[in-house]
PDB file of C-alpha atoms in Angstrom:
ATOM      1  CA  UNK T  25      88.980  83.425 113.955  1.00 56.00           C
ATOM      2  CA  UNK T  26      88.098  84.706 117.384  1.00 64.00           C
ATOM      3  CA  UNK T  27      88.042  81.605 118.871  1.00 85.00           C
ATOM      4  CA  UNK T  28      91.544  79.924 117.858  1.00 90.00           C
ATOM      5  CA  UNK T  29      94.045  79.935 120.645  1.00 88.00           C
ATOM      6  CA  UNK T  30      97.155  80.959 118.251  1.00 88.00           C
ATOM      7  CA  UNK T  31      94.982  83.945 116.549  1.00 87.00           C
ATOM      8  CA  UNK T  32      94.221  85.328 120.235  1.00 90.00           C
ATOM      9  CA  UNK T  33      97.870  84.850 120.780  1.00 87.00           C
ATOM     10  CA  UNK T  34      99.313  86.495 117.918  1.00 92.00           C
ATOM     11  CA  UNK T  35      96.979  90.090 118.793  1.00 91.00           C
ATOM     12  CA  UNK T  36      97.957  89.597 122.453  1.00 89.00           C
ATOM     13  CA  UNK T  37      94.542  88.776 123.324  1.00 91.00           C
ATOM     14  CA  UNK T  38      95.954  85.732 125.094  1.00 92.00           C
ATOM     15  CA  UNK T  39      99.799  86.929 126.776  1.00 91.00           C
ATOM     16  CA  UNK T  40     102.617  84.340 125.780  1.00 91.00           C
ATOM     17  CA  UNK T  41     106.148  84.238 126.079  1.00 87.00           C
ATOM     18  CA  UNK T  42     106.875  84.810 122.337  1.00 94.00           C
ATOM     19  CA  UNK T  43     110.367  84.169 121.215  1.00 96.00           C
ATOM     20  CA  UNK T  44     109.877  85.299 117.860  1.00 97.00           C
ATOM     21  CA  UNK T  45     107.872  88.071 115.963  1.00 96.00           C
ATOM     22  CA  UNK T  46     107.440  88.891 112.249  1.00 96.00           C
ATOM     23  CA  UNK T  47     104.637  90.284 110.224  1.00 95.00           C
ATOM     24  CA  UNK T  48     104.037  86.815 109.033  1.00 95.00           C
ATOM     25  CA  UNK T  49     105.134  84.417 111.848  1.00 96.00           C
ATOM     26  CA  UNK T  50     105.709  84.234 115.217  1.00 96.00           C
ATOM     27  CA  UNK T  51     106.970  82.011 117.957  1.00 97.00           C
ATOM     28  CA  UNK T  52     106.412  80.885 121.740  1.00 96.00           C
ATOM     29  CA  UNK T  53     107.993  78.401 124.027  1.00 95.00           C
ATOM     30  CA  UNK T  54     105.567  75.731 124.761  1.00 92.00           C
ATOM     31  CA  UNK T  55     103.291  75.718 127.654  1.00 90.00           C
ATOM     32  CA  UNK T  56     103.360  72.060 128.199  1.00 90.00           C
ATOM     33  CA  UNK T  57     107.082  71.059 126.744  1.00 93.00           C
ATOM     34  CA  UNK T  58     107.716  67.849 125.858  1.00 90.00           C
ATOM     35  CA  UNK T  59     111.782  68.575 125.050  1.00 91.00           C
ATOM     36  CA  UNK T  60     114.236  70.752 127.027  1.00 92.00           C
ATOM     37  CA  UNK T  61     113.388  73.213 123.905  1.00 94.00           C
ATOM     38  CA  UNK T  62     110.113  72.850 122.243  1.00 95.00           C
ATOM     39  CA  UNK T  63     109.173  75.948 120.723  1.00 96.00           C
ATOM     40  CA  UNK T  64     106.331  77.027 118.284  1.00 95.00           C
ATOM     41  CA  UNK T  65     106.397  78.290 115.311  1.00 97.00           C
ATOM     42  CA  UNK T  66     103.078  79.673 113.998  1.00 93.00           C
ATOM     43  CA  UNK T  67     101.562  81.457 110.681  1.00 94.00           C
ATOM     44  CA  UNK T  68      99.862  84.794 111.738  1.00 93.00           C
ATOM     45  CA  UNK T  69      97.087  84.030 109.206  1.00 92.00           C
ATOM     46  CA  UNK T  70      94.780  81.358 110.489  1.00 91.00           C
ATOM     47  CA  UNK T  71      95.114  78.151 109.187  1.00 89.00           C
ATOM     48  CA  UNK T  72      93.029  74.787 111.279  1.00 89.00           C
ATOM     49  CA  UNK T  73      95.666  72.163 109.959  1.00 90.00           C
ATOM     50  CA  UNK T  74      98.449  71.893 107.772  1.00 91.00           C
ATOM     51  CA  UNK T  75      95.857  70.476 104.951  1.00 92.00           C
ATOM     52  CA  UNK T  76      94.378  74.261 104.809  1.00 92.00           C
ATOM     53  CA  UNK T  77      98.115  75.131 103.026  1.00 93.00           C
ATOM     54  CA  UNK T  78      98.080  75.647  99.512  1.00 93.00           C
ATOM     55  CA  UNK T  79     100.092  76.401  96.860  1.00 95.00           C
ATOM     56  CA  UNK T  80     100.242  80.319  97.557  1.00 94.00           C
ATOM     57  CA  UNK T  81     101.405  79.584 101.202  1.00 93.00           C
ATOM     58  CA  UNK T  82     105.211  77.793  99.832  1.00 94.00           C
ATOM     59  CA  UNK T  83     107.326  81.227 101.016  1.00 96.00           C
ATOM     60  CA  UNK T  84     105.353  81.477 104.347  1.00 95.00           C
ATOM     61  CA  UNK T  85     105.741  77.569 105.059  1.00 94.00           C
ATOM     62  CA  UNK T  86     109.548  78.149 104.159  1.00 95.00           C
ATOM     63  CA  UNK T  87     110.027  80.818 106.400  1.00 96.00           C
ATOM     64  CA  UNK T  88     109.188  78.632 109.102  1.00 96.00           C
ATOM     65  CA  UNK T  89     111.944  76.811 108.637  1.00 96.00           C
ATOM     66  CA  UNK T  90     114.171  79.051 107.977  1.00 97.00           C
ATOM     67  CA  UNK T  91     112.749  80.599 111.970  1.00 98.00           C
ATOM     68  CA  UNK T  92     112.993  77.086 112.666  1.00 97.00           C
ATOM     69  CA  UNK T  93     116.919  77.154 112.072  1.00 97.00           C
ATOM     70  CA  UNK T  94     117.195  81.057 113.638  1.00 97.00           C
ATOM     71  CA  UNK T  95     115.681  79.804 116.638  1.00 97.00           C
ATOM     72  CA  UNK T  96     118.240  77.010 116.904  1.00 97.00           C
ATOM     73  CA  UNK T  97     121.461  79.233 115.916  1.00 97.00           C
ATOM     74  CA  UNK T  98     120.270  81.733 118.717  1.00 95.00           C
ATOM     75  CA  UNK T  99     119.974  78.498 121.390  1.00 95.00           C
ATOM     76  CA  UNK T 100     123.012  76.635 120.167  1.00 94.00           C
ATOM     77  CA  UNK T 101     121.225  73.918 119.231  1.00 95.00           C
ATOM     78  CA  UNK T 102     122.636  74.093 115.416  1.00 92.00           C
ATOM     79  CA  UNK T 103     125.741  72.307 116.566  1.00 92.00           C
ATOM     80  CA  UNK T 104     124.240  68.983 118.234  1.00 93.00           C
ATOM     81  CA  UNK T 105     121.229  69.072 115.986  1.00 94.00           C
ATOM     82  CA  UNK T 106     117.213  69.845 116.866  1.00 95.00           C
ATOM     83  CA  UNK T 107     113.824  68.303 115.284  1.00 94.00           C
ATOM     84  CA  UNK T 108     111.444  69.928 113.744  1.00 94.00           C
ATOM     85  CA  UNK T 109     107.787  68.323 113.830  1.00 93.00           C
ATOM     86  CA  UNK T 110     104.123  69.108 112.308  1.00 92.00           C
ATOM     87  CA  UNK T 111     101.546  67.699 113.406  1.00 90.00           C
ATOM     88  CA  UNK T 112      98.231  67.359 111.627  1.00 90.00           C
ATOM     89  CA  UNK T 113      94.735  66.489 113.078  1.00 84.00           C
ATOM     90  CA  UNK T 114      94.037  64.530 116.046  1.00 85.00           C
ATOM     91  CA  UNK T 115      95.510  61.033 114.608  1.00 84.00           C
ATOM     92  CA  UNK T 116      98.649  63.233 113.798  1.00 82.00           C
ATOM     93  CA  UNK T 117      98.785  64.895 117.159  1.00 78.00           C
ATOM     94  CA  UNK T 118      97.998  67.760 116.821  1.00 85.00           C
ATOM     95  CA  UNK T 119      95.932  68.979 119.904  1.00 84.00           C
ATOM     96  CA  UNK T 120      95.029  72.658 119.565  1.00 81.00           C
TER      97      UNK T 120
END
């Protein structure tokens, strides 16, 4: 999708400040944070919203959390607690 902000992102078409790289996944800290640490975690295979998941996409959405809770063991955040949110479409928020 050469036109999808996150897909130009995860080939370093677009630089970010990624926190976090796997072969599936990868990370950045928001541009435009709306918490001391707001962080995103994002599938490296292109997916519009999260109603484009299926069935065959359980382990991948799993490993986000389980990056979701890495991210917040590495910032300290596991002992006071974070939030982790998904947004989906424009009534759900989600804005890219």
């Amino acid at each position: 999708m050469g036109d999808c902000l996150f897909c130009q992102i995860s080939d370093d078409t677009i630089p970010s400040d990624k926190v976090y790289e796997s072969d599936t996944l990868f990370a950045i800290n928001d541009i435009n944070p709306q918490a001391p640490t707001h962080i995103l975690i994002i599938p490296r295979v292109h997916q519009a919203t999260l109603l484009d998941v299926e069935e065959k996409d359980h382990t991948l959405m799993g490993s986000v959390i389980s990056v979701a809770n890495h991210l917040a063991k590495t910032r300290g955040l596991d002992r006071s607690g974070y939030r982790l949110v998904a947004n989906c479409g424009a009534g759900g928020g989600q804005s890219v």
